Short mmCIF file of C-alpha atoms and ligand atoms in Angstrom, two decimals:
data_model
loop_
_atom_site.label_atom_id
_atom_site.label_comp_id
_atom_site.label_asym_id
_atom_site.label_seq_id
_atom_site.Cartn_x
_atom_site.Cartn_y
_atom_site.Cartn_z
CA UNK A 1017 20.34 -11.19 25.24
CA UNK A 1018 20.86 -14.17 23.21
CA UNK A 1019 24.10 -14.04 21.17
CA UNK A 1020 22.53 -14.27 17.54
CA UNK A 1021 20.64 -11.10 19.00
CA UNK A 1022 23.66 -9.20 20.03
CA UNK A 1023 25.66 -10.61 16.71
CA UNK A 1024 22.88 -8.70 14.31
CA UNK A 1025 22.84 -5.87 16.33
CA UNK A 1026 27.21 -5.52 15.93
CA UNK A 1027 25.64 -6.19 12.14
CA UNK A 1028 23.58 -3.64 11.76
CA UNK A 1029 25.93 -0.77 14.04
CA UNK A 1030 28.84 -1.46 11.48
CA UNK A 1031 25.78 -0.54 8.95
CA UNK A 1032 25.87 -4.30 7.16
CA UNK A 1033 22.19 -6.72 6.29
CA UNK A 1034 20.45 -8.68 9.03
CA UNK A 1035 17.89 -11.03 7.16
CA UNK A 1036 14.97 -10.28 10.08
CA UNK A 1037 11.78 -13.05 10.19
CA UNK A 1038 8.34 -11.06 10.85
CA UNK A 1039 5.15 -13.01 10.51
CA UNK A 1040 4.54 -11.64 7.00
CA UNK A 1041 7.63 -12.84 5.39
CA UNK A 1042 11.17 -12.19 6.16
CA UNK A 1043 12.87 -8.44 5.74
CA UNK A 1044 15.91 -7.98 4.70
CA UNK A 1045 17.43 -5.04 7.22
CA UNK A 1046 19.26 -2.26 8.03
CA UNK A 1047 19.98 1.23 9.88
CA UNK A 1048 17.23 3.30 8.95
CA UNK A 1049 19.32 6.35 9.43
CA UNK A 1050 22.63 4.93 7.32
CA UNK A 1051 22.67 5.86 4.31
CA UNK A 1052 25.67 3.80 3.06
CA UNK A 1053 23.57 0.38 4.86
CA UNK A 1054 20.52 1.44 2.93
CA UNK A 1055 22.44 1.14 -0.66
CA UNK A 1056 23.31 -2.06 0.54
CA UNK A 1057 19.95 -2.99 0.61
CA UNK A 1058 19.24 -1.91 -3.09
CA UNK A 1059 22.76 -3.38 -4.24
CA UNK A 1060 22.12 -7.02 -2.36
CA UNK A 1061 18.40 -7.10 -3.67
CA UNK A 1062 18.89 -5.62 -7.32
CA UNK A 1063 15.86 -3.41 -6.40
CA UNK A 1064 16.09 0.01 -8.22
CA UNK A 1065 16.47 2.96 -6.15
CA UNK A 1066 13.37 5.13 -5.84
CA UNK A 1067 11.55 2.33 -5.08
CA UNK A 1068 10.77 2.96 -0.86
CA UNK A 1069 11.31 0.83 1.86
CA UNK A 1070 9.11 0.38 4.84
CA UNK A 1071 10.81 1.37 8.72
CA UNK A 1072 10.08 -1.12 10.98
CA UNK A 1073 10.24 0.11 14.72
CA UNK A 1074 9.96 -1.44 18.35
CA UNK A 1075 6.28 -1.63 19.78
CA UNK A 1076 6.61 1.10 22.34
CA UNK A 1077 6.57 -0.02 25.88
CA UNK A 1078 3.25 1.51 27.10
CA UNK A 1079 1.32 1.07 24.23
CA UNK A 1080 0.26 -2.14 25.81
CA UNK A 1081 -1.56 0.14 28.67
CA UNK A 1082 -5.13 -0.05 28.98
CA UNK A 1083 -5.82 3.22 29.59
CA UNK A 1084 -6.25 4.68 25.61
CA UNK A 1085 -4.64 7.76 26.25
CA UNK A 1086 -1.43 6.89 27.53
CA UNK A 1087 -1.51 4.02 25.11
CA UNK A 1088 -1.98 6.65 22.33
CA UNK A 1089 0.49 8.90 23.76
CA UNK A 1090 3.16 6.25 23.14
CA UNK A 1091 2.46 5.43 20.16
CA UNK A 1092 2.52 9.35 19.03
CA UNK A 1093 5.85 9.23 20.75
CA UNK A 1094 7.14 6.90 18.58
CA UNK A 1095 5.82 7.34 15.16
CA UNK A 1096 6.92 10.89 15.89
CA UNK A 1097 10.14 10.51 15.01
CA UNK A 1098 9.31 9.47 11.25
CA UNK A 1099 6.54 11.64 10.84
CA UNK A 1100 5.87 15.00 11.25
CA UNK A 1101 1.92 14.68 11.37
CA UNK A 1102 0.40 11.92 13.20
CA UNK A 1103 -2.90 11.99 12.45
CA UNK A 1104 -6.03 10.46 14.97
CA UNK A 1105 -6.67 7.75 12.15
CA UNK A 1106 -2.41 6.97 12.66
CA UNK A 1107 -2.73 6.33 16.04
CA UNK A 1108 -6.25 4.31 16.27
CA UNK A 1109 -4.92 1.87 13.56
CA UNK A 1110 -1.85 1.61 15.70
CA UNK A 1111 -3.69 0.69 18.83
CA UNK A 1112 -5.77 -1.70 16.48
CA UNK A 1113 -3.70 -3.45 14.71
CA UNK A 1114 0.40 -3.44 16.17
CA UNK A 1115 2.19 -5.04 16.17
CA UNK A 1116 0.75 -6.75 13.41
CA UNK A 1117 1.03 -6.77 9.82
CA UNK A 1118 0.05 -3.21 8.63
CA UNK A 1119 1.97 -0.60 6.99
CA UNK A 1120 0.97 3.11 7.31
CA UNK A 1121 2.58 5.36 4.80
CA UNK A 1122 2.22 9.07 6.90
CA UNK A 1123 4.29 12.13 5.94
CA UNK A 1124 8.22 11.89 6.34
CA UNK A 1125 9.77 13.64 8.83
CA UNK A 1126 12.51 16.07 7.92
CA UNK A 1127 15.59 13.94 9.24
CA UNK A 1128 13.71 10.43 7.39
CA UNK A 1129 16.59 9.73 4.69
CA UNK A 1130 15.32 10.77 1.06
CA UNK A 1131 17.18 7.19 0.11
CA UNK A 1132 14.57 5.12 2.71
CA UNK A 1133 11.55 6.87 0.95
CA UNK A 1134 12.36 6.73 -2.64
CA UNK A 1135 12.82 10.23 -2.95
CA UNK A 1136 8.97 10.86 -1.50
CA UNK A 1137 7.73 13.10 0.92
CA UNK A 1138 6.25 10.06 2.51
CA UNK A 1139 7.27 7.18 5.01
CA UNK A 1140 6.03 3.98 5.58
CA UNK A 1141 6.12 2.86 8.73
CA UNK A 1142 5.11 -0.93 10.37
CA UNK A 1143 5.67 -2.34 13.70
CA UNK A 1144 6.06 -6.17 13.32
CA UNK A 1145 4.34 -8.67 15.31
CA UNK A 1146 7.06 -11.43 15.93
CA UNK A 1147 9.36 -12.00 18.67
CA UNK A 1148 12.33 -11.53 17.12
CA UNK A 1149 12.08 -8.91 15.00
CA UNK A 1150 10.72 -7.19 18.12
CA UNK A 1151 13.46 -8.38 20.15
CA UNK A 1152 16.17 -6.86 17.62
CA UNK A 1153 14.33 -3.83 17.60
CA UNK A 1154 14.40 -3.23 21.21
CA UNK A 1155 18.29 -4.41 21.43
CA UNK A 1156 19.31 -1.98 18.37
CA UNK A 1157 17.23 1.00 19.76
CA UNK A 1158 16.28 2.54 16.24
CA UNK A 1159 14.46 2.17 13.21
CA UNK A 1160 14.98 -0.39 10.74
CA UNK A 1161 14.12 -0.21 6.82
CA UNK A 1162 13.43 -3.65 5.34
CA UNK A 1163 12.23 -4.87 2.22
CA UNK A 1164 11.05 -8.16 1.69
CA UNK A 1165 14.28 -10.50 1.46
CA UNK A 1166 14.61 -11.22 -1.77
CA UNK A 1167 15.79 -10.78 -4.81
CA UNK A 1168 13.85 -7.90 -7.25
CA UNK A 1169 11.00 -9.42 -8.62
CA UNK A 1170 11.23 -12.70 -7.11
CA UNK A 1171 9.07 -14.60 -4.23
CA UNK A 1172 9.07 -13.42 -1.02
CA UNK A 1173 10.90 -15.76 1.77
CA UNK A 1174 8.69 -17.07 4.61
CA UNK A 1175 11.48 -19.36 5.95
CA UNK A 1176 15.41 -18.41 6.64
CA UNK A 1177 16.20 -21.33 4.00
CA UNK A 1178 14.23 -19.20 1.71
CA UNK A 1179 16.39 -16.26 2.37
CA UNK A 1180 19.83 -18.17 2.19
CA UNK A 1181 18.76 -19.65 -1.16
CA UNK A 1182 18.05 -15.78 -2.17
CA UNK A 1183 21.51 -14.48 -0.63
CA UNK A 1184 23.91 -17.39 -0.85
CA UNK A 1185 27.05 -15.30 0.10
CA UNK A 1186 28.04 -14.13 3.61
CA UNK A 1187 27.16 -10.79 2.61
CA UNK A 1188 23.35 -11.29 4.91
CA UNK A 1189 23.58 -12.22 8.51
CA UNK A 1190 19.95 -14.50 8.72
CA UNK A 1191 18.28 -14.33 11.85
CA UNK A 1192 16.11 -18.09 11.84
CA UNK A 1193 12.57 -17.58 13.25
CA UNK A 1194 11.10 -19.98 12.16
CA UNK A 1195 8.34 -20.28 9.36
CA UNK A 1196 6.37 -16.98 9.39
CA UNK A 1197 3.13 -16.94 10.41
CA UNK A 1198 1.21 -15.01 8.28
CA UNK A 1199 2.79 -15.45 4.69
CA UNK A 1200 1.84 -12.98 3.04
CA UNK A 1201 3.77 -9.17 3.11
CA UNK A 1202 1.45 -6.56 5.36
CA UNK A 1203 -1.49 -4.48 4.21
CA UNK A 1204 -0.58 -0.85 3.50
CA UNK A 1205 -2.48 1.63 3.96
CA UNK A 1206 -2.11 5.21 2.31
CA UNK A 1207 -3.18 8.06 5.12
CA UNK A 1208 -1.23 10.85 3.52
CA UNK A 1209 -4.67 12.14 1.91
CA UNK A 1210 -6.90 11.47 4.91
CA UNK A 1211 -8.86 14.70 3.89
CA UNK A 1212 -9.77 14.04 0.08
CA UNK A 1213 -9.42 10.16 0.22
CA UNK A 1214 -9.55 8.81 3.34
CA UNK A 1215 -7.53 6.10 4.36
CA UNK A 1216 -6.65 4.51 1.22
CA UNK A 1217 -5.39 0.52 0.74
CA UNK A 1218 -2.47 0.58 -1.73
CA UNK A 1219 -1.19 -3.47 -1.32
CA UNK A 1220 -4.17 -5.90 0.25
CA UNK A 1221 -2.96 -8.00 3.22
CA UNK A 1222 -3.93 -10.45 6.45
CA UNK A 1223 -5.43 -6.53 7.77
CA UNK A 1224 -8.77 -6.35 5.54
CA UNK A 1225 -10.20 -3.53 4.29
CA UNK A 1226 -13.29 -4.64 6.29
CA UNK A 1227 -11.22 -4.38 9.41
CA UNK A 1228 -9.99 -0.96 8.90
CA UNK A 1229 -13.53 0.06 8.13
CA UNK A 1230 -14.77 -1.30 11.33
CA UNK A 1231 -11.76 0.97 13.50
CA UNK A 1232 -11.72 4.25 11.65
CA UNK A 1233 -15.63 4.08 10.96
CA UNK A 1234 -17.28 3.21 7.90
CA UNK A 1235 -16.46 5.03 4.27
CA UNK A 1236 -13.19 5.90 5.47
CA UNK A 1237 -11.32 3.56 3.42
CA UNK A 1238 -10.83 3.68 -0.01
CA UNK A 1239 -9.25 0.78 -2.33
CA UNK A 1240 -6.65 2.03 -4.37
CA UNK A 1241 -7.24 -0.17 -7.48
CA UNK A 1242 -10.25 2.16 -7.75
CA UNK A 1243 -9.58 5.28 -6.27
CA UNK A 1244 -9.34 8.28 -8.03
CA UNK A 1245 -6.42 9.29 -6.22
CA UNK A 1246 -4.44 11.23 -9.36
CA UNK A 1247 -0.95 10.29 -9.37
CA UNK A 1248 0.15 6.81 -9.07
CA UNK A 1249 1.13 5.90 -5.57
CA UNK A 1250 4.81 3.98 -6.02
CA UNK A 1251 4.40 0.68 -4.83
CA UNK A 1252 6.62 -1.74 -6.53
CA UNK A 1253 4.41 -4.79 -5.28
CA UNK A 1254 1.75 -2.58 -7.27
CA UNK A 1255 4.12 -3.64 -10.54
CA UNK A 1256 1.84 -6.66 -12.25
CA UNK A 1257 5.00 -8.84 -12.84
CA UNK A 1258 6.44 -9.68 -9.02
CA UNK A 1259 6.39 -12.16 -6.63
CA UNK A 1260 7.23 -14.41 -9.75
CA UNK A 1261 7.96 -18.03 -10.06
CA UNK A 1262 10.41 -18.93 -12.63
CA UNK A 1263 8.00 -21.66 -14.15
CA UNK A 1264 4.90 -20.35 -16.21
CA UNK A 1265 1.88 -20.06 -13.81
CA UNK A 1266 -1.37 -20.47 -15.37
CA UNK A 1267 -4.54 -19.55 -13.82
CA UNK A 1268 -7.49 -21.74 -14.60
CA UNK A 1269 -11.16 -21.51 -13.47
CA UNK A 1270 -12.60 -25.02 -12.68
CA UNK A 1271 -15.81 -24.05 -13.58
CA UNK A 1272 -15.22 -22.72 -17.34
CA UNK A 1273 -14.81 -25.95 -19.23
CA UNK A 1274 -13.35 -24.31 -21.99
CA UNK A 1275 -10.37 -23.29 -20.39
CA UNK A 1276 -10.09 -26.49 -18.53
CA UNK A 1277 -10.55 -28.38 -22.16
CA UNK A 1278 -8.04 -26.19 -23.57
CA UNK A 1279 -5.60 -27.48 -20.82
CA UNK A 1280 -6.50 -30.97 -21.14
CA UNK A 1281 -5.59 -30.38 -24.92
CA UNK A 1282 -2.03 -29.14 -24.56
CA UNK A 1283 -1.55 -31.87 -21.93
CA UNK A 1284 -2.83 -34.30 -24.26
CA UNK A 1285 -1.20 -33.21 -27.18
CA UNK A 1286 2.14 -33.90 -25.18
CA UNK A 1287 2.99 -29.78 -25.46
CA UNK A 1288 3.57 -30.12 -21.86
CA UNK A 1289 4.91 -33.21 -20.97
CA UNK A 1290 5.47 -32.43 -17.00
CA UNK A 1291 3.17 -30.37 -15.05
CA UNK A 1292 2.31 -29.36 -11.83
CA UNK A 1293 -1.38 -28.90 -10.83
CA UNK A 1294 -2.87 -26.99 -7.37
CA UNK A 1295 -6.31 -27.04 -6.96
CA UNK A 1296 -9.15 -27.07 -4.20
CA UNK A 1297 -11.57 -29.59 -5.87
CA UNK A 1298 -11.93 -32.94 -7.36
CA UNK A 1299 -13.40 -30.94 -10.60
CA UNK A 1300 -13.75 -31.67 -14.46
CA UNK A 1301 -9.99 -31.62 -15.01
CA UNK A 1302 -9.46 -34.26 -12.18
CA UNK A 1303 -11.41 -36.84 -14.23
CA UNK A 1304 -10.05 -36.09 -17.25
CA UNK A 1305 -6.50 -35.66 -16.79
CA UNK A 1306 -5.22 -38.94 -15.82
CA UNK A 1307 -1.89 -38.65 -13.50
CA UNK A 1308 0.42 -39.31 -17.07
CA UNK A 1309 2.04 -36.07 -17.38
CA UNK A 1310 1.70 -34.52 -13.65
CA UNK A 1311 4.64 -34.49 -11.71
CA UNK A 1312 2.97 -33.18 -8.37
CA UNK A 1313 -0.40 -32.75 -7.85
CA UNK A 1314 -1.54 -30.49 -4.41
CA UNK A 1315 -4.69 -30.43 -3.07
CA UNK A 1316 -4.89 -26.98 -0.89
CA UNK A 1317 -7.77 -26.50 1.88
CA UNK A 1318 -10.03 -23.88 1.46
CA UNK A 1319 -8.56 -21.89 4.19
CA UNK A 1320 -7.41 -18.70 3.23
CA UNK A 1321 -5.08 -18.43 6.31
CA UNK A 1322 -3.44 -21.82 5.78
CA UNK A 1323 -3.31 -21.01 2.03
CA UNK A 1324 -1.72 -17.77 2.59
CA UNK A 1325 0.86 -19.47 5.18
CA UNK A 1326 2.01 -21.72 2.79
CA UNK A 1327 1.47 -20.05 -0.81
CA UNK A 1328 5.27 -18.55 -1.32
CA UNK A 1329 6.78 -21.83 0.57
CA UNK A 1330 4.92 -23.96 -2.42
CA UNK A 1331 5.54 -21.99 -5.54
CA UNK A 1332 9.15 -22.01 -4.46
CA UNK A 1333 8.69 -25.93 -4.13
CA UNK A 1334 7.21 -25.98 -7.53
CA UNK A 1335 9.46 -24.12 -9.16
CA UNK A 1336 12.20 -26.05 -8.20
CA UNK A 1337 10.84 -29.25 -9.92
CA UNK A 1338 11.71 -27.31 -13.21
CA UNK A 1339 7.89 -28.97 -14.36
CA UNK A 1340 6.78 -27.35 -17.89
CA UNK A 1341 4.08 -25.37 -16.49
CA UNK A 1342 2.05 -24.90 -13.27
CA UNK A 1343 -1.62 -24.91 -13.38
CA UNK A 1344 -3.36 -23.56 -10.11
CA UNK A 1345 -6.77 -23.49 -10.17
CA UNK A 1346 -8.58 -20.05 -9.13
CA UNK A 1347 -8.82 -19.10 -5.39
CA UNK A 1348 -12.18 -19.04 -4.30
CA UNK A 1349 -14.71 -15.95 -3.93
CA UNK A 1350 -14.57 -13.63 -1.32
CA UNK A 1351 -12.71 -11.00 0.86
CA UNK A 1352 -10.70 -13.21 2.83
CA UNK A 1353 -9.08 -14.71 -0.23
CA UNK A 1354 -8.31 -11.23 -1.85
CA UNK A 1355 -4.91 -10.45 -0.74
CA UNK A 1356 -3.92 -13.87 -1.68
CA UNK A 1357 -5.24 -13.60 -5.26
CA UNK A 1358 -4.10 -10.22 -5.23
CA UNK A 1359 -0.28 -11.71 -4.81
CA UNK A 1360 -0.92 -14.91 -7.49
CA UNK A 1361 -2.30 -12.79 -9.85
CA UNK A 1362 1.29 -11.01 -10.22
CA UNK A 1363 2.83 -14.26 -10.30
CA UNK A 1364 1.11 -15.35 -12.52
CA UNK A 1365 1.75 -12.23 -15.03
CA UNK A 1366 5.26 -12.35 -14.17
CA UNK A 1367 6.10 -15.81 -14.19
CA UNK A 1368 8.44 -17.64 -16.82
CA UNK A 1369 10.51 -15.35 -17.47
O1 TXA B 2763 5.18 -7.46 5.30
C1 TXA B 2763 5.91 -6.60 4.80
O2 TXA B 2763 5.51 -5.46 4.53
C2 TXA B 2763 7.38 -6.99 4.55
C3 TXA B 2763 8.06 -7.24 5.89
C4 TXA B 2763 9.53 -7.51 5.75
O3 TXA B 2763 7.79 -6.17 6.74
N1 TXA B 2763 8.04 -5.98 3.81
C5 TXA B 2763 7.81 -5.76 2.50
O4 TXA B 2763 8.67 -4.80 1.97
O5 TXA B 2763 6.97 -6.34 1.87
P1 TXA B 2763 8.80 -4.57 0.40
O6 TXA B 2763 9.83 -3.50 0.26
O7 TXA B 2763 9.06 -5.85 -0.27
O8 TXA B 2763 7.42 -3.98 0.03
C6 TXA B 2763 7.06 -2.76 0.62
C7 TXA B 2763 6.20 -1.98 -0.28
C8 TXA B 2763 6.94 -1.60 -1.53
O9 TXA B 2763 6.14 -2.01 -2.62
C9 TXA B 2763 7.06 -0.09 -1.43
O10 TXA B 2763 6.90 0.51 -2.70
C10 TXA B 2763 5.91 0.26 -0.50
O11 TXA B 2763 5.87 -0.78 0.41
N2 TXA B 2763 6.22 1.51 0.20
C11 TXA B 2763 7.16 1.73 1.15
N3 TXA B 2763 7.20 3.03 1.48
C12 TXA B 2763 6.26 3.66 0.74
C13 TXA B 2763 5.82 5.00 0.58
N4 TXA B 2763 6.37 5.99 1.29
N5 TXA B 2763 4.83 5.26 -0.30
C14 TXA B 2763 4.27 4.28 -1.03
N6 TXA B 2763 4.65 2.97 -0.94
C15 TXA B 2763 5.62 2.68 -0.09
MG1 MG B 2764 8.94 -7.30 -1.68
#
């Protein structure tokens, strides 16, 4: 085992933070089963309690089988321990999509800690994709809750620079995986109310809704901006302010000249004397606005993968420049952009503050 393996493992047995990479973005973890390591989670991130944390776990050895049954066997095996009802639809996203970046919130099982759920009856549960999270996972033999590591509110860290600018102090042991794949934090998907709702998408993600549909059979899914599903589920990525730059983020459409002429205005009038400006296209606003007051212009490819892979990495960057005011021009239509419009919509609400 390779020693910064067997150092976050001591880590997380004496019940202190292990910054883990997955390919979504990097978690910040602990003992699932400690409740004095899981305050430390809240306490280092600033995150309310009551607001739940997903358990990630080790893919189980024979769910790699071919034969279904024994792969689905292990994978009941497993998820067993933090739920007391796997469900069929459970275990055929499992064989679909893990490890991978999906979430499945099922119902707890009694010995879950109330302080890992937020107090709910339910559990999320993921099983992440990348080597070394799967590695620690295997060489610490349990469960591990994670949020995303960084401070409340704040962007999500794709890179272990990210995290160390986020936790500073010695207080986080960071694991460096490299820059994660993905970019984004995982789909989750609400099967707690498989029998009124079906499977139900709380938080978009790389996992499309289209996906799921195609596994569990079509109608099954339902998207939970539009679901009647009664109560609230309790999401805190579901919050409109998060994953927030500090710099004001404004969302423009390149095709609606009036908001692009009431840009040009404020630029013009010298109300914003530094900007930054993302967009896909050489549009009306690239004739018209001149290079004078842009500090960084950034042409993105229109490649929601590659877009997604590098969208937390860049508002970071941007942010940092301490520019007046970001302007990002709209991501384009459809259902492979959703998850990522889904996350700059919130950063845009809840930036510049
Ligand atoms: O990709 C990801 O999911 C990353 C990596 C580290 O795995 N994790 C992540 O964790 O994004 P976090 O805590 O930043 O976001 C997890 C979301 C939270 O909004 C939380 O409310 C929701 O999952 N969640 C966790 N357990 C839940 C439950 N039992 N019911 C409803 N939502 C839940
Ligand atoms: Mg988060």
């Amino acid at each position: 085992m390779p020693d910064s393996i067997k150092r976050a493992v001591d880590v997380l047995r004496a019940g202190g933070l292990v910054a883990m990479p997955t390919e979504t973005v990097y978690g910040l973890a602990a003992d699932a089963n400690n409740v004095s390591a899981i305050n430390k989670i809240f306490s280092s991130k600033g995150r309310p309690s009551g607001h739940p944390l997903i358990v990630h776990i080790a893919q189980p050895h024979l769910s790699l089988s071919n034969d279904q049954e024994v792969a689905s066997n292990a994978w009941r095996e497993i998820l067993s321990q933090w739920s007391r009802d796997v469900s069929p639809e459970a275990l055929i996203l499992a064989h679909a999509f893990w490890p991978g970046p999906l979430t499945m919130i099922l119902p707890k099982a009694k010995n879950v800690l109330l302080e890992v759920t937020g107090g709910q009856e339910t559990v999320g549960v993921r099983c992440p994709k990348h080597p070394v999270a799967q590695h620690l996972l295997k060489e610490f033999g349990g469960g591990l809750a994670a949020p995303s590591a960084n401070r409340f509110g704040r962007i999500s860290p794709t890179t272990a620079e990210h995290v160390r600018e986020e936790f500073p102090g010695d207080e986080v042991l960071v694991l460096d995986g490299g820059p994660c794949d993905v970019g984004i934090e995982s789909t989750i998907v609400d099967l707690t109310r498989l029998d009124t709702h079906g499977a139900i998408i709380l938080r978009p993600g790389a996992i499309t809704q289209t996906m799921i549909d195609q596994v569990l059979g079509k109608n099954e899914v339902t998207d939970g901006v539009t679901a009647k599903t009664g109560s609230a589920p309790r999401v805190s990525g579901s919050l409109s302010a998060h994953y927030a730059p500090k710099t004001k983020l404004v969302l423009y459409d390149a095709k609606d000249t009036q908001s692009v002429l009431a840009i040009l205005a404020k630029v013009n009038n010298s109300d914003l004397k530094n900007i930054a400006w993302v967009h896909f296209s050489k549009d009306l606003l690239a004739n018209e606005l001149g290079l004078k007051n842009v500090a960084k212009e950034v042409l993105l490819p229109l490649e929601s993968k590659a877009v997604a892979r590098e969208l937390y990495a860049l508002l970071r960057q941007l942010d940092a420049l301490k520019v007046d005011c970001i302007f990002f021009e709209q991501l384009p239509d459809g259902l492979e952009w959703d998850a990522i419009r889904d996350r700059l919509g919130r950063a845009s609400v809840g930036s510049g503050v």
